[in-house]
């Protein structure tokens, strides 16, 4: 553990491993090999997600030396220490980084960006392990688990995923995975669970085994955030795809063994100015229900790729011009339209996955939309809508999604309401629920970041609907730490919603389960093994795109 109490990855999980120290120009601060390796590791773990490996910027500002040298050492050190209301975390005052680390980072940023090695099919294949061949796997479910109501919970800094029973709330199993698993997704059959680590390690877990077990592993690069499996009729459990941040590429693989078939680089032209971009990262990926396709969102070039896997030897890709800085998104309630946030452009792009074309790109109505997969609900005035909250302000926007019966409202922001404040990451409801939950884990006010706002859907008929605040952090019974409350996820029946209370690795964290009807505390899951829980993925809801 580093002085900040943070996760220190072992060498083989280290992102950016093998990165050569770039040469120093006259006047640049000189870093020893050990200092460079340390700074590089911190950069990969903390900074690259927003600023990019090549430091060309996306969600965060560009940090190339032409810019950082103008800002200077003192400015960089203070900015890293105190953060900014625009979304830069306060790494120093939060205690995550010590003064010496911050000064090291300020010096590191005055040097050229270091480029990590490429990772082609050869390296990907070398990382491939089938631990249990298909022939040795069971032909029916061998355990007593209620698989459909299991939750796969990311234990971020432990490099693990916990499988928690949705009814008993018992931790059934802890699986070793990649570092800081970003998301878990389910195969169409509901049998296989896929996880993708920030270090781009994929685990394929067979939930039929007793106990469930990782049956195959693969690495698709050195940085990744997304994974998905084919869901179109006839292709259930056939293919999987993973998107990497570094190298910028996606990999199509076998859905039950992870054998890598095809690596496709996303380097290329920006959709608008048509300039070459060396690092267009793969953001969210979803599987179409209307075509044998994956919807792959490329951040820096602003293209939405519809990757048709009918014949992967003759791969057909429809590249849709959308908007730069595509990030996260989800389907509308019919599963036909996909809505994705172009977060640094404050826009939402909408794709029709049946007709394979862009419906439009609209202003999200607030600053830096961050929907997660968004929330679908029946608005009392405007019919079916999809909602997003924002990182940069308190706005919650509702976008009409029914071009057939509610045409005048379709693909427009029909309403904006104010939540607790900015710093929101995820918004959630369920088809059976009357409530809409909005988290604010990155708000700088400790009370706001440790609670969630709940709106009654029927109150959206009012011009200024009020919300109730649920003090989830306090309900957890934990008194230490920032207790950031993040990402609501429903159980299978849609009558309870789970939130992570996310503290530092050295502190205690928890999961708080709320009764959706009464908005009261139902259960707190506290356990020494629940280290830094973040994302939670209910098998049934993830498999069926219920959100
Ligand atoms: Fe995420 C979704 C990328 C920071 C937790 N995050 C996503 C997706 C992307 C992404 C591309 C969509 C995946 C998909 O649907 O296929 N996230 C990034 C980043 O680049 C960023 C901004 C910085 C980074 O370095 O990673 C980032 N994300 C975070 C966090 O700090 C969170 C809270 C904790 C963590 O793991 O680091 C976090 N991101 C999540 C979660 C989801 C997610 C829980 C899935 C939400 C859902 O309900 O689908």
Short mmCIF file of C-alpha atoms and ligand atoms in Angstrom, two decimals, residues 44-50 59 154 156 180-183 185 198 223 225-227 245 281-286 299 327-329 370 372-373 425-426 428 486-489 502 534-537, ligand 1:
data_model
loop_
_atom_site.label_atom_id
_atom_site.label_comp_id
_atom_site.label_asym_id
_atom_site.label_seq_id
_atom_site.Cartn_x
_atom_site.Cartn_y
_atom_site.Cartn_z
CA UNK A 44 -1.97 5.47 -15.26
CA UNK A 45 -3.96 4.81 -12.15
CA UNK A 46 -5.22 8.30 -11.45
CA UNK A 47 -4.92 10.57 -14.46
CA UNK A 48 -4.90 8.74 -17.79
CA UNK A 49 -8.64 7.97 -17.64
CA UNK A 50 -9.52 11.64 -18.06
CA UNK A 59 -12.83 14.65 -20.05
CA UNK A 154 -16.55 -4.50 -8.13
CA UNK A 156 -12.08 -1.72 -6.98
CA UNK A 180 -10.33 -1.96 -10.61
CA UNK A 181 -12.91 -3.84 -12.65
CA UNK A 182 -14.88 -1.19 -14.48
CA UNK A 183 -17.94 -3.10 -15.53
CA UNK A 185 -21.65 -7.82 -18.25
CA UNK A 198 -8.71 -1.14 -15.82
CA UNK A 223 -5.96 0.07 -20.27
CA UNK A 225 -13.10 0.07 -19.67
CA UNK A 226 -15.68 -1.86 -21.68
CA UNK A 227 -16.84 -5.38 -22.45
CA UNK A 245 -8.12 2.79 -23.97
CA UNK A 281 -10.21 5.42 -26.96
CA UNK A 282 -13.05 2.93 -26.90
CA UNK A 283 -15.71 4.05 -24.43
CA UNK A 284 -19.06 2.28 -23.91
CA UNK A 285 -20.10 -0.78 -25.92
CA UNK A 286 -23.57 -2.32 -26.14
CA UNK A 299 -14.28 8.88 -27.62
CA UNK A 327 -18.48 8.26 -23.04
CA UNK A 328 -21.34 6.32 -21.40
CA UNK A 329 -24.91 5.58 -22.40
CA UNK A 370 -22.90 11.39 -17.20
CA UNK A 372 -24.16 5.58 -16.75
CA UNK A 373 -26.73 3.61 -18.72
CA UNK A 425 -22.25 9.92 -12.01
CA UNK A 426 -25.31 7.67 -12.13
CA UNK A 428 -31.41 4.94 -11.76
CA UNK A 486 -22.14 5.66 -5.82
CA UNK A 487 -24.23 3.82 -8.44
CA UNK A 488 -27.67 2.57 -7.49
CA UNK A 489 -28.55 -0.89 -8.84
CA UNK A 502 -17.10 3.95 -1.22
CA UNK A 534 -18.04 0.66 -6.71
CA UNK A 535 -20.11 -0.78 -9.60
CA UNK A 536 -22.81 -3.38 -8.93
CA UNK A 537 -24.39 -5.43 -11.68
FE1 LIG B 1 -16.37 4.69 -15.31
C1 LIG B 1 -18.99 3.06 -16.83
C2 LIG B 1 -14.90 5.20 -18.30
C3 LIG B 1 -14.20 6.85 -13.81
C4 LIG B 1 -17.33 3.52 -12.25
N1 LIG B 1 -16.88 4.25 -17.22
C5 LIG B 1 -18.01 3.57 -17.66
C6 LIG B 1 -17.98 3.46 -19.08
C7 LIG B 1 -16.80 4.04 -19.50
C8 LIG B 1 -16.12 4.54 -18.32
C9 LIG B 1 -16.30 4.16 -20.92
C10 LIG B 1 -19.03 2.79 -19.96
C11 LIG B 1 -18.76 1.32 -20.11
C12 LIG B 1 -19.82 0.62 -20.94
O1 LIG B 1 -21.01 0.86 -20.67
O2 LIG B 1 -19.46 -0.14 -21.84
N2 LIG B 1 -14.85 5.88 -15.94
C13 LIG B 1 -14.39 5.93 -17.21
C14 LIG B 1 -13.29 6.85 -17.31
O3 LIG B 1 -12.58 7.06 -18.33
C15 LIG B 1 -13.20 7.59 -16.03
C16 LIG B 1 -13.79 8.98 -16.21
C17 LIG B 1 -11.80 7.81 -15.49
C18 LIG B 1 -10.98 6.57 -15.28
O4 LIG B 1 -9.77 6.70 -15.09
O5 LIG B 1 -11.50 5.45 -15.32
C19 LIG B 1 -14.12 6.72 -15.16
N3 LIG B 1 -15.86 5.13 -13.33
C20 LIG B 1 -14.96 6.03 -12.96
C21 LIG B 1 -14.81 6.07 -11.52
O6 LIG B 1 -14.04 6.82 -10.85
C22 LIG B 1 -15.75 5.06 -10.96
C23 LIG B 1 -16.81 5.72 -10.08
C24 LIG B 1 -15.02 4.01 -10.12
C25 LIG B 1 -13.89 3.35 -10.82
O7 LIG B 1 -14.02 2.21 -11.15
O8 LIG B 1 -12.84 3.95 -11.08
C26 LIG B 1 -16.36 4.50 -12.24
N4 LIG B 1 -17.90 3.52 -14.65
C27 LIG B 1 -18.08 3.13 -13.36
C28 LIG B 1 -19.23 2.24 -13.29
C29 LIG B 1 -19.74 2.12 -14.62
C30 LIG B 1 -18.86 2.92 -15.45
C31 LIG B 1 -19.80 1.62 -12.02
C32 LIG B 1 -20.95 1.30 -15.08
C33 LIG B 1 -22.22 1.96 -14.66
C34 LIG B 1 -23.45 1.26 -15.13
O9 LIG B 1 -24.43 1.27 -14.37
O10 LIG B 1 -23.45 0.72 -16.24
#
